[in-house]
Tab-separated table of C-alpha atoms and ligand atoms in Angstrom:
chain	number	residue	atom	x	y	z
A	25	UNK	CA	49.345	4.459	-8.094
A	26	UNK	CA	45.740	5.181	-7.739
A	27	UNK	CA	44.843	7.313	-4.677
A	28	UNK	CA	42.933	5.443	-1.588
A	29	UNK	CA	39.038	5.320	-1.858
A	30	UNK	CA	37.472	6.633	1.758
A	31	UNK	CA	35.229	4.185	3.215
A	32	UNK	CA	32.898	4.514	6.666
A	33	UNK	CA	31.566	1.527	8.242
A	34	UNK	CA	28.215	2.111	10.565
A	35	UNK	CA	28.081	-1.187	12.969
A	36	UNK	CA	31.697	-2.111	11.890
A	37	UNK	CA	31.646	-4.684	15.433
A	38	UNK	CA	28.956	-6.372	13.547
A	39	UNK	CA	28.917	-9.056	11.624
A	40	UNK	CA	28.362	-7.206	8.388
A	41	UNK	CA	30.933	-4.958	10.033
A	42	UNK	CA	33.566	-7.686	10.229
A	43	UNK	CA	33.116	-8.856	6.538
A	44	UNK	CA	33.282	-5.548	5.787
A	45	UNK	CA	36.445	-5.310	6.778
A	46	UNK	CA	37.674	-8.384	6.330
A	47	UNK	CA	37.626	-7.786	3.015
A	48	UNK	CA	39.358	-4.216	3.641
A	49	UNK	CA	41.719	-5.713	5.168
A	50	UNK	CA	42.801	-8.072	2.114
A	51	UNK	CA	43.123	-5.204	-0.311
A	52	UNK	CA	46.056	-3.410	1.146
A	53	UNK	CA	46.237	0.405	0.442
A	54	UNK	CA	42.898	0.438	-1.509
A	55	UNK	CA	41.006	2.494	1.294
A	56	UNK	CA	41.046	4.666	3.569
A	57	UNK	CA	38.967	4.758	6.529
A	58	UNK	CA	36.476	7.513	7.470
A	59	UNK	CA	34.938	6.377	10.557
A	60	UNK	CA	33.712	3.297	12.311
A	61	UNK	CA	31.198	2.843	14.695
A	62	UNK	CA	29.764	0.602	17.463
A	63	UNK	CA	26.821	0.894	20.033
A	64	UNK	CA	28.379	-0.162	22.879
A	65	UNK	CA	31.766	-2.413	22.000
A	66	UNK	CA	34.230	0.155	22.911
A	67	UNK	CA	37.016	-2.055	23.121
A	68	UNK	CA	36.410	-3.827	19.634
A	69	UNK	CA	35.847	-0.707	18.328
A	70	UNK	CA	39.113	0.732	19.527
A	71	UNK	CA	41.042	-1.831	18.010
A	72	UNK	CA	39.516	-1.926	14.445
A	73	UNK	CA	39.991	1.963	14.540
A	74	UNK	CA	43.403	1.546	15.880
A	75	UNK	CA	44.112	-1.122	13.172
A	76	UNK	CA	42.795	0.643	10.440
A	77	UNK	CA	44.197	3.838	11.393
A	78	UNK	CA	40.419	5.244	11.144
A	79	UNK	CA	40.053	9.037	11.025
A	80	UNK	CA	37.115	8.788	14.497
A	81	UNK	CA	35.813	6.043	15.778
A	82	UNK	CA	31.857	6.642	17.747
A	83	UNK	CA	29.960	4.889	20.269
A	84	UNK	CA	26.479	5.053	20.019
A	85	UNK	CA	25.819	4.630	23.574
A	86	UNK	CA	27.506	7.368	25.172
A	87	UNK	CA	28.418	5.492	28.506
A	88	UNK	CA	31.522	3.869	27.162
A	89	UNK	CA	33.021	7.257	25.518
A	90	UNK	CA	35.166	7.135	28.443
A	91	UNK	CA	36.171	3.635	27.889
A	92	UNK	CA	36.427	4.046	24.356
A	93	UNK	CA	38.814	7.363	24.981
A	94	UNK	CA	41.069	5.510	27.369
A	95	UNK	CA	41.602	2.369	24.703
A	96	UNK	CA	42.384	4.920	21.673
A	97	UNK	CA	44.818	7.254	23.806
A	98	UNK	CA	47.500	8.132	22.010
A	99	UNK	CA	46.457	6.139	18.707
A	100	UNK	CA	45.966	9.655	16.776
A	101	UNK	CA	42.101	8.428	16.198
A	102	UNK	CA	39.622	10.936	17.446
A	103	UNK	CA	37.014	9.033	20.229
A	104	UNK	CA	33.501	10.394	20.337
A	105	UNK	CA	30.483	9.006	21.809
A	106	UNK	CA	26.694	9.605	21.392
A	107	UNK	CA	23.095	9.218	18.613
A	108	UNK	CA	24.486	12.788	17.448
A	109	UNK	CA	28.279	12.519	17.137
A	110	UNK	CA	26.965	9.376	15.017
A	111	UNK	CA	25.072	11.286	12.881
A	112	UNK	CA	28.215	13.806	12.806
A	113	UNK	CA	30.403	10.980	11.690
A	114	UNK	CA	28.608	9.834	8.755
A	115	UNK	CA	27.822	13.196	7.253
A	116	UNK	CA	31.818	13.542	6.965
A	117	UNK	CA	31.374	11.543	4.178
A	118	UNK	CA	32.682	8.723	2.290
A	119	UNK	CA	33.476	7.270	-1.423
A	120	UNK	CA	31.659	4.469	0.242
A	121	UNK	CA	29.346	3.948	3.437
A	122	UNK	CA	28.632	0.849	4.421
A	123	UNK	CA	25.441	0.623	6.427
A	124	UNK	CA	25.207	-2.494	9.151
A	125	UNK	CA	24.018	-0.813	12.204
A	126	UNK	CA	21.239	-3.160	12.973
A	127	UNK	CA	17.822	-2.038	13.517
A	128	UNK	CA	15.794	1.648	12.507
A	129	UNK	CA	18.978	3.099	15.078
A	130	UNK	CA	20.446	3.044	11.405
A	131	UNK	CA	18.459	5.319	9.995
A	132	UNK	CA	19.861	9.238	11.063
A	133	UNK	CA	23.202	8.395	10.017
A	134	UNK	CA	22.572	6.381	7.056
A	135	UNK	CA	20.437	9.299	5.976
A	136	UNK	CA	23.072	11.659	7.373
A	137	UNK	CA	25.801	9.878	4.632
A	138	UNK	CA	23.060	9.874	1.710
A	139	UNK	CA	23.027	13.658	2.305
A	140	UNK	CA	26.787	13.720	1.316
A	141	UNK	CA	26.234	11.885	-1.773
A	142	UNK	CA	28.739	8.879	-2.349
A	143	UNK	CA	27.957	5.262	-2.602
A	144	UNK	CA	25.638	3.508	0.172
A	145	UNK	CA	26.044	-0.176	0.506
A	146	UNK	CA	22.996	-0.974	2.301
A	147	UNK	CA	22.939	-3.657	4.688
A	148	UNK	CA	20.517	-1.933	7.690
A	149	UNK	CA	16.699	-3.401	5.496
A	150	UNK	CA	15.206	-1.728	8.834
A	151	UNK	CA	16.408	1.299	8.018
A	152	UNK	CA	14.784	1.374	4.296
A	153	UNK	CA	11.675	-0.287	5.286
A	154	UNK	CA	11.068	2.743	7.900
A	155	UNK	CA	12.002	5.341	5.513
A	156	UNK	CA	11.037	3.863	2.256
A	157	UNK	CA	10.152	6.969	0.373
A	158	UNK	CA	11.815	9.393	2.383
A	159	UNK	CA	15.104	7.650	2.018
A	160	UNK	CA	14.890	6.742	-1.835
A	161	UNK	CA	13.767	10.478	-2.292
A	162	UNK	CA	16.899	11.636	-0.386
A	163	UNK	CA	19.081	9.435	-2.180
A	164	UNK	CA	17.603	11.256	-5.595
A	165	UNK	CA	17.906	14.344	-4.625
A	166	UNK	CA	21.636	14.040	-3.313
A	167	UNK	CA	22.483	12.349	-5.927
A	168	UNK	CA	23.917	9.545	-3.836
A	169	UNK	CA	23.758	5.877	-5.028
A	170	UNK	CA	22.135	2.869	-3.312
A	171	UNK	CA	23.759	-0.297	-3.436
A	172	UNK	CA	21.937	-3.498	-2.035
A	173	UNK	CA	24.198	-5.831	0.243
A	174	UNK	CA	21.662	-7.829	1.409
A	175	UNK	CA	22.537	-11.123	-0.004
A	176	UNK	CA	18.988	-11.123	-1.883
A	177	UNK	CA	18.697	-7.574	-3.472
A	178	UNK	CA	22.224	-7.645	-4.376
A	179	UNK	CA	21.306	-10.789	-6.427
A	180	UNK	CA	18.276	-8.981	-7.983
A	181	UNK	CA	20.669	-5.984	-8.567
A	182	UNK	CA	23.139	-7.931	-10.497
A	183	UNK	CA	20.733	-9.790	-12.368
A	184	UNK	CA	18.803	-6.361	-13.432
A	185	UNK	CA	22.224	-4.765	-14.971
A	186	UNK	CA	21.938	-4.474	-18.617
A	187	UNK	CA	18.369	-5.140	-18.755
A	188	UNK	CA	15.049	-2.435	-18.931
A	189	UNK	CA	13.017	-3.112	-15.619
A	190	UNK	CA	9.894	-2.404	-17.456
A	191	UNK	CA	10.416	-5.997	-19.165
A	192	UNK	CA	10.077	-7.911	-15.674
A	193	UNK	CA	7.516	-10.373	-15.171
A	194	UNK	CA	8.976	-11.492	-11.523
A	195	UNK	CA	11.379	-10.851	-9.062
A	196	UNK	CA	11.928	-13.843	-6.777
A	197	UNK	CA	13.313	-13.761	-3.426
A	198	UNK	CA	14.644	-16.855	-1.963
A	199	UNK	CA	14.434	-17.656	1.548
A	200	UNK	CA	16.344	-20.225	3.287
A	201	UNK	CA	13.027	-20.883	5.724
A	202	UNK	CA	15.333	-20.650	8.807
A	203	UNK	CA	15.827	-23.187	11.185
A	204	UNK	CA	12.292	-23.888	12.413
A	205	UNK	CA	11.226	-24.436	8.677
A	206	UNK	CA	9.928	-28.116	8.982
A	207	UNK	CA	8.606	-27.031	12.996
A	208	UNK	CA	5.076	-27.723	13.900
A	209	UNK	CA	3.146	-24.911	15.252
A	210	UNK	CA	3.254	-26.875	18.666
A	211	UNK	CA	7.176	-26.990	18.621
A	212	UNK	CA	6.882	-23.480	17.452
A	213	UNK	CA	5.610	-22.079	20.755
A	214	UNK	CA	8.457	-23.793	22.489
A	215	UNK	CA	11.433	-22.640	20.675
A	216	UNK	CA	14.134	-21.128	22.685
A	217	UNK	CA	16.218	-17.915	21.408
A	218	UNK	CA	19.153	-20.334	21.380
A	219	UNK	CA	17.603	-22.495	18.755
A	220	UNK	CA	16.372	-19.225	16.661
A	221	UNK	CA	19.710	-18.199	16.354
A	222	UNK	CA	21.085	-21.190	15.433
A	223	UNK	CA	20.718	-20.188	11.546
A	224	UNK	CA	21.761	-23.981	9.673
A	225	UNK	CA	22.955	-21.594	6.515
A	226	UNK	CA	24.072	-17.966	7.574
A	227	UNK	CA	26.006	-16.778	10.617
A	228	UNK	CA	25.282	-13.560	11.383
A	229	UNK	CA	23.764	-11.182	14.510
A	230	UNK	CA	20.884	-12.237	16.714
A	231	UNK	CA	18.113	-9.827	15.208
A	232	UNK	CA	18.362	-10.945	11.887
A	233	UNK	CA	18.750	-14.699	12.894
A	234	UNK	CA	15.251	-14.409	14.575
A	235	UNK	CA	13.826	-12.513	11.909
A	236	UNK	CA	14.980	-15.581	9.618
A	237	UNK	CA	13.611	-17.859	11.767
A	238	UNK	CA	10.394	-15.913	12.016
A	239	UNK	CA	10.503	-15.428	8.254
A	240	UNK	CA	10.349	-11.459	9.150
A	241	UNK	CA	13.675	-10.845	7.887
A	242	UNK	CA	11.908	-12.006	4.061
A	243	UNK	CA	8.745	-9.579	4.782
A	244	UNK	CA	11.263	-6.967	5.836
A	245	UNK	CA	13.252	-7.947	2.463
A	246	UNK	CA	9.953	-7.930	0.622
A	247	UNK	CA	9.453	-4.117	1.618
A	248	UNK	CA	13.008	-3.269	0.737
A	249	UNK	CA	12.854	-4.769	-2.306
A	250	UNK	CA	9.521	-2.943	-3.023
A	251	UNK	CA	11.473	0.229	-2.890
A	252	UNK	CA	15.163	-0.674	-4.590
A	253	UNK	CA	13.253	-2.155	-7.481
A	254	UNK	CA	9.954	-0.522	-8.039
A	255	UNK	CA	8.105	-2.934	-10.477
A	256	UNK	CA	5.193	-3.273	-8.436
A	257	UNK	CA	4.400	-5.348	-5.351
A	258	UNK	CA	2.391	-7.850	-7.250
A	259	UNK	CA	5.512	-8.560	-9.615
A	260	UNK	CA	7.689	-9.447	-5.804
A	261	UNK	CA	7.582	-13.177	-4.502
A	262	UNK	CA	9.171	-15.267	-1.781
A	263	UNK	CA	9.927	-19.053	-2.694
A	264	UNK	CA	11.506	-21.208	-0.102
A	265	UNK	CA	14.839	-22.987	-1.194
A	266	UNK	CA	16.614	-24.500	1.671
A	267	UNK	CA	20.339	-24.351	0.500
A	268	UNK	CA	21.202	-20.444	0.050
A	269	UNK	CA	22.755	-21.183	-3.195
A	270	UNK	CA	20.379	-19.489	-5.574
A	271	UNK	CA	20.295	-15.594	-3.697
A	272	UNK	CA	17.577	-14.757	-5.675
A	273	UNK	CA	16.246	-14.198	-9.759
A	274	UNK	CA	14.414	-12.150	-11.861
A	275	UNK	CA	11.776	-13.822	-14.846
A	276	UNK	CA	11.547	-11.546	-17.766
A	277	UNK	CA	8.646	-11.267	-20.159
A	278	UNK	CA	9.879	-13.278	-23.285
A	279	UNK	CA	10.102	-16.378	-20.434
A	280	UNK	CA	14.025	-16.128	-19.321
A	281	UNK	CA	15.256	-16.181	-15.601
A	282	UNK	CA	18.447	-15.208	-14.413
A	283	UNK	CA	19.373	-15.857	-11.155
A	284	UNK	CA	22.567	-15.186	-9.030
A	285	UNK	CA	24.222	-18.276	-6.943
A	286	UNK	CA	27.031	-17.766	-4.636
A	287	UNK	CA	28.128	-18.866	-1.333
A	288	UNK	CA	26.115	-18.465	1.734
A	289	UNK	CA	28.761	-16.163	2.987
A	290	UNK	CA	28.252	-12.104	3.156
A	291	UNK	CA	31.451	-11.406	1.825
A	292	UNK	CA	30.999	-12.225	-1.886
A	293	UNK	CA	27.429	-9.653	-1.457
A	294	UNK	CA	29.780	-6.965	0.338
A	295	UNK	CA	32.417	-7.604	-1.983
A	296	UNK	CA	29.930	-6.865	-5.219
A	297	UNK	CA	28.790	-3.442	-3.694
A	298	UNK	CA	32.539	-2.288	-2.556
A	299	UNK	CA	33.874	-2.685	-6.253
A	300	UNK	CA	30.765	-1.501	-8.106
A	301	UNK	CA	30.858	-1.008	-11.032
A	302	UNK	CA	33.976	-3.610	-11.104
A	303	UNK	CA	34.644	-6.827	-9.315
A	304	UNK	CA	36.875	-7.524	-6.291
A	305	UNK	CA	38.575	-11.190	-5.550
A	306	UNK	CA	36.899	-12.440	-2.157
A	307	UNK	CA	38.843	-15.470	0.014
A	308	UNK	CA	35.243	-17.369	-0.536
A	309	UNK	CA	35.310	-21.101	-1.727
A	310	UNK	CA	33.604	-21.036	-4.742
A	311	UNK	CA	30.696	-23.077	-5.563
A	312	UNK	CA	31.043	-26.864	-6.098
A	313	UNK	CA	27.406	-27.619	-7.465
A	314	UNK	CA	28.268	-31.006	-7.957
A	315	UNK	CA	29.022	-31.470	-4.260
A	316	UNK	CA	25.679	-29.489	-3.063
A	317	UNK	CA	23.792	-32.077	-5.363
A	318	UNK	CA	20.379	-30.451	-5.485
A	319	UNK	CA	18.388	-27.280	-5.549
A	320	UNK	CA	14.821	-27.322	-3.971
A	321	UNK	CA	12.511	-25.147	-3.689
A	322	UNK	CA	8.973	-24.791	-1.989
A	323	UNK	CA	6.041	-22.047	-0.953
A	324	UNK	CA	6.086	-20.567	1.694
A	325	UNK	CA	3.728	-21.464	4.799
A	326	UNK	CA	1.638	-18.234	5.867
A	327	UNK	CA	-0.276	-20.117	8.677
A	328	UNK	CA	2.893	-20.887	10.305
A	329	UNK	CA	4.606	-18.106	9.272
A	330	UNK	CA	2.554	-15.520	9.087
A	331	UNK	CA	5.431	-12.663	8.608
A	332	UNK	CA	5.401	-12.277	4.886
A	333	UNK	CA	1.540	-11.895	4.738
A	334	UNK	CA	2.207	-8.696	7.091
A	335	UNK	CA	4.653	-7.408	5.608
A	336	UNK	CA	3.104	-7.650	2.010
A	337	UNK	CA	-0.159	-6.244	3.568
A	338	UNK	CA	2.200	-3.173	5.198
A	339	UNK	CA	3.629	-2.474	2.226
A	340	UNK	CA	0.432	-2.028	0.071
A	341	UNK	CA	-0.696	0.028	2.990
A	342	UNK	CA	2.411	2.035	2.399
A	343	UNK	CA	3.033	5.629	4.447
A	344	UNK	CA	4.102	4.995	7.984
A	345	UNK	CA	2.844	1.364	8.242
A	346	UNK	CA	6.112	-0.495	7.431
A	347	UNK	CA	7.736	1.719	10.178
A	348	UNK	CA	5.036	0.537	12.402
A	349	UNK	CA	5.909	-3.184	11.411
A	350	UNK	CA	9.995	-2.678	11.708
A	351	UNK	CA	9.480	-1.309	15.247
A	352	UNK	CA	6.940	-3.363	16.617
A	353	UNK	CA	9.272	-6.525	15.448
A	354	UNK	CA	12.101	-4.855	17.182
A	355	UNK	CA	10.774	-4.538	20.411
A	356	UNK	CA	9.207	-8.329	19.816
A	357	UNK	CA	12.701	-9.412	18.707
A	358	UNK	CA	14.268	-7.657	21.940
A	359	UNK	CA	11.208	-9.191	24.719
A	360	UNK	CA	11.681	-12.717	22.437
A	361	UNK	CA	15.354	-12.619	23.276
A	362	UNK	CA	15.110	-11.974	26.609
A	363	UNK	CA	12.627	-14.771	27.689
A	364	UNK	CA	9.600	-11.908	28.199
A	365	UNK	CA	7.315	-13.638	24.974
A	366	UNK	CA	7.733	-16.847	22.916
A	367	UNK	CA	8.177	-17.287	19.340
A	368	UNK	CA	4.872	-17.245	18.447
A	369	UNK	CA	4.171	-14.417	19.864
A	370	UNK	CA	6.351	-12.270	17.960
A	371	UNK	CA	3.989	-12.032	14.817
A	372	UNK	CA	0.877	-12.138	16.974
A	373	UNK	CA	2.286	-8.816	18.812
A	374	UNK	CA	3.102	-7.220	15.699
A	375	UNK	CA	-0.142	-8.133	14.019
A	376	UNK	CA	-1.525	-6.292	17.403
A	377	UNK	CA	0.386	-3.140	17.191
A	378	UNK	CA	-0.352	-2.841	13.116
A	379	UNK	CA	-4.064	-2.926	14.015
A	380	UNK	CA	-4.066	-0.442	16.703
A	381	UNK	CA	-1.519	1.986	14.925
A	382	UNK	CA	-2.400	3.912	11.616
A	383	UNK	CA	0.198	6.828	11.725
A	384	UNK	CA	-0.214	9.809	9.028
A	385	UNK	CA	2.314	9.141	5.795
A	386	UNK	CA	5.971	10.770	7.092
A	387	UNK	CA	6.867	13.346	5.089
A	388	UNK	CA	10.818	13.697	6.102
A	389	UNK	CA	13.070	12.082	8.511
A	390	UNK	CA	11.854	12.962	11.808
A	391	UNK	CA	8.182	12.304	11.054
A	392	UNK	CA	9.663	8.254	10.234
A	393	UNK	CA	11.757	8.815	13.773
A	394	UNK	CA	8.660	9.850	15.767
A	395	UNK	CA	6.514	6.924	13.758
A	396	UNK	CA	9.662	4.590	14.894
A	397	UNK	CA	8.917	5.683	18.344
A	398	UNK	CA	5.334	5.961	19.009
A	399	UNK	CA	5.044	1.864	17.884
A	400	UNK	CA	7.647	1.031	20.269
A	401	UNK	CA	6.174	2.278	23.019
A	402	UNK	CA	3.360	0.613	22.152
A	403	UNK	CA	4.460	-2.582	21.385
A	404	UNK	CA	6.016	-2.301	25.066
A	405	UNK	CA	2.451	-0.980	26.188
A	406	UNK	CA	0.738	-3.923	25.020
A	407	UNK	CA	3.995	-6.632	26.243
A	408	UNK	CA	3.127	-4.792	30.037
A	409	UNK	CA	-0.736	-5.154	29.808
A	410	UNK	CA	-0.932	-8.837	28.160
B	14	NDP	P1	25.083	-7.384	14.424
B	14	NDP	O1	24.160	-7.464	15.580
B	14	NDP	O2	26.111	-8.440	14.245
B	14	NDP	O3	25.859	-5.966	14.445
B	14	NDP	C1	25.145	-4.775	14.587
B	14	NDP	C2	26.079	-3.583	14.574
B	14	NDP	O4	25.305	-2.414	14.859
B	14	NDP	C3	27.159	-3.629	15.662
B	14	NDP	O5	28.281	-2.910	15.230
B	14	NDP	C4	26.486	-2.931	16.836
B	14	NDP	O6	27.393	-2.394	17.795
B	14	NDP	C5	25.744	-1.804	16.089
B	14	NDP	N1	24.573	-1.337	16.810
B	14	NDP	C6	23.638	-2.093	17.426
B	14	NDP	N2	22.699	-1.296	17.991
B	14	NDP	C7	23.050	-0.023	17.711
B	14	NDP	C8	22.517	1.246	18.063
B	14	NDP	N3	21.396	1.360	18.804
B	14	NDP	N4	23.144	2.349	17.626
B	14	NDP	C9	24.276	2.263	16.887
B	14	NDP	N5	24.860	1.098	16.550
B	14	NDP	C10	24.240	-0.035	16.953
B	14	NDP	O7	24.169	-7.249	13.129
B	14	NDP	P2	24.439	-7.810	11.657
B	14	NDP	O8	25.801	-7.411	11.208
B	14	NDP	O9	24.014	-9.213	11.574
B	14	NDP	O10	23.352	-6.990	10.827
B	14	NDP	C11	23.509	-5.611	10.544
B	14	NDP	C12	22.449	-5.195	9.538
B	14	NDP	O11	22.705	-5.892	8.325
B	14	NDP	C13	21.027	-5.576	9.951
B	14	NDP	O12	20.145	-4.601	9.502
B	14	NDP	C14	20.764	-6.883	9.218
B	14	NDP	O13	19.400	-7.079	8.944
B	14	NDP	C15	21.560	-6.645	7.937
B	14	NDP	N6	22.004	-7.864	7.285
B	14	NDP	C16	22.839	-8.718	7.948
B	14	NDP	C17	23.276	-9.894	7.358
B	14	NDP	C18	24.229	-10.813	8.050
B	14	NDP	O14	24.653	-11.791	7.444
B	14	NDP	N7	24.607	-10.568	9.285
B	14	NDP	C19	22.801	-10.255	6.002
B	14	NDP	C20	21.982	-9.255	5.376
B	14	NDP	C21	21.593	-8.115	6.006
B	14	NDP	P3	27.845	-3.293	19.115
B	14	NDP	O15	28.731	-4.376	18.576
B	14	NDP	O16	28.553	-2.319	19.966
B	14	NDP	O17	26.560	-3.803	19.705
């Protein structure tokens, strides 16, 4: 019998978490779990550690240590709580870490598990599109290996294998549009969070439901992709195709596309990074084309969405800018959520901070963190004053 692989899961009460281990969960005695960690869901957490015997289990937000202590006692899985027992937790180390801690929070202990080496299965864009080069240098020189789970770069991924990136014409991202896609700028200003994260295709958590509706979640994936597959920003696009079927596709140069289709459902993506370099069955329907009928696709709308043209421009700006972006869209997502600013004014804030914010180049981790930091106090700054 082949010995257990070791797997962590950063934002395992998630809803990449919960695919995650859903999937775990189906393959009987195939892992063995590392650590899993929460912000603030102590009780969740508890009972995923508890059920998957997990070596710790962390809360990010130290408050609930206590509560998370009390629901693991006698269990035999260590409780800790805390940003640095976090960090302490990933750098154990793992045959595989799956990242889907939502948000740049991500980005100490994803960094802390590239440091050990191992597999990454990247779900936490925010993370990558702060870091950008400082990650992918970390991940060369630790010799650890990146492996895209968002839905899009994990298509791009799979349709890369076997072939020489220097014979790629395109890579296309698909975006679904979200669920304000047909909207008029009036109805626009008027959306509700409810309706944002309403997502007609996905479901997943609230951030990343926003940022589809916003279309910030494809400039984020733009960035990300920008630095898994370096082939040149002008080779990346972004084509609208309502469905979700076709993830996403690379052209080559003698004319041919590939392109990966799949459910709109995270675990086939997860699935494809936990088996690398083999495949893994998933409990996902598979795809009855005849049923879905038709494929569309359409451009995207800049003027009403004006995300991808600031992410695009944030990217060729490269050094800290993209940082800049992911934070000031945090704190926009966060204000949006809570009924401080309306949809619109998510990009328009962002725009804001981006102009008012031109932070050196980061040179290493905490340089990105104090980036991270300065924009989100001024995105807040400028939320107070407007
Ligand atoms: P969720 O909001 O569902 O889950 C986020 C996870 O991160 C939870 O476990 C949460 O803990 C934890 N968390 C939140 N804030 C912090 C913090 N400050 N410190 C430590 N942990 C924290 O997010 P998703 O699963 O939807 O997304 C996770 C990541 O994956 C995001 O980067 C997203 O863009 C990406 N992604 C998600 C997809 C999806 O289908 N959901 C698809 C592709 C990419 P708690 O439960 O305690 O709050």
């Amino acid at each position: 019998m082949t010995e257990p692989r070791t797997l962590s899961v950063l934002g395992a009460t998630g809803s990449v978490g919960a695919s995650t281990l859903d999937l775990v969960r189906r393959q009987s005695g195939a892992w063995r779990i590392v650590a899993l960690t929460a912000h603030s869901n102590a009780i969740e957490l508890a009972r995923l550690a508890h059920e998957f015997s997990a070596e710790i289990a962390v809360v990010a937000d130290e408050a609930r240590l206590p509560e998370l202590r009390e629901a693991l006692a006698g269990t035999g899985v260590e409780a800790a709580g805390g940003p640095a027992a976090l960090v302490e937790a990933a750098a154990r180390g793992a045959d595989v870490t799956v990242a889907a801690i939502v948000g740049c929070a991500g980005l100490a202990p994803t960094m802390a598990a590239i440091e050990q080496g191992g597999v990454i299965a990247l779900a936490n864009k925010e993370a990558l599109v702060s870091a950008g080069e400082v990650m992918t240098a970390a991940v060369a020189r630790h010799g650890a290996t990146l492996l895209p789970v968002d839905s899009e770069h994990n298509a791009i991924f799979q349709c890369l294998q076997g072939n020489d990136a220097q014979h790629v014409h395109w890579i296309t991202l698909t975006a679904s549009g979200g669920p304000f896609r047909d909207w008029s700028w009036e109805q626009l200003t008027a959306a509700t969070p409810a309706q944002a994260i309403k997502h007609p295709n996905w479901d997943m958590g609230a951030k990343i439901s926003v940022d589809s509706a916003t279309m910030f979640n494809k400039g984020l994936e733009l960035i990300e992709a920008h630095h898994l597959f370096p082939v040149g920003l002008d080779r990346l696009r972004i084509i609208v195709h309502p469905q979700s079927i076709v993830h996403s596709m690379v052209e080559y140069r003698d004319g041919s596309t590939l392109a990966q289709l799949g459910p709109s459902d995270m675990r086939v993506p997860i699935a494809s990074a936990l088996a690398w370099p083999q495949r893994m069955d998933t409990p996902c329907e598979p795809l009855d084309l005849a049923a879905i009928g038709e494929l569309t696709f359409r451009s995207t709308d800049e003027e009403r969405f004006p995300a991808t043209r600031l992410a695009r421009e944030a990217a060729q700006e490269g050094g800290g800018i993209p940082a800049v972006l992911n934070a000031a869209n945090e704190v926009a997502v966060a204000a949006f959520l809570d009924g401080q600013i309306s949809f619109t004014r998510i990009a328009a804030q962002v725009e804001h901070v981006l102009n008012a914010y031109v932070p050196p180049p980061p040179g290493c981790l905490s340089d990105v963190l104090a980036v991270d930091s300065e924009a989100r106090a001024r995105a807040r700054q400028l939320m107070e004053t407007a």
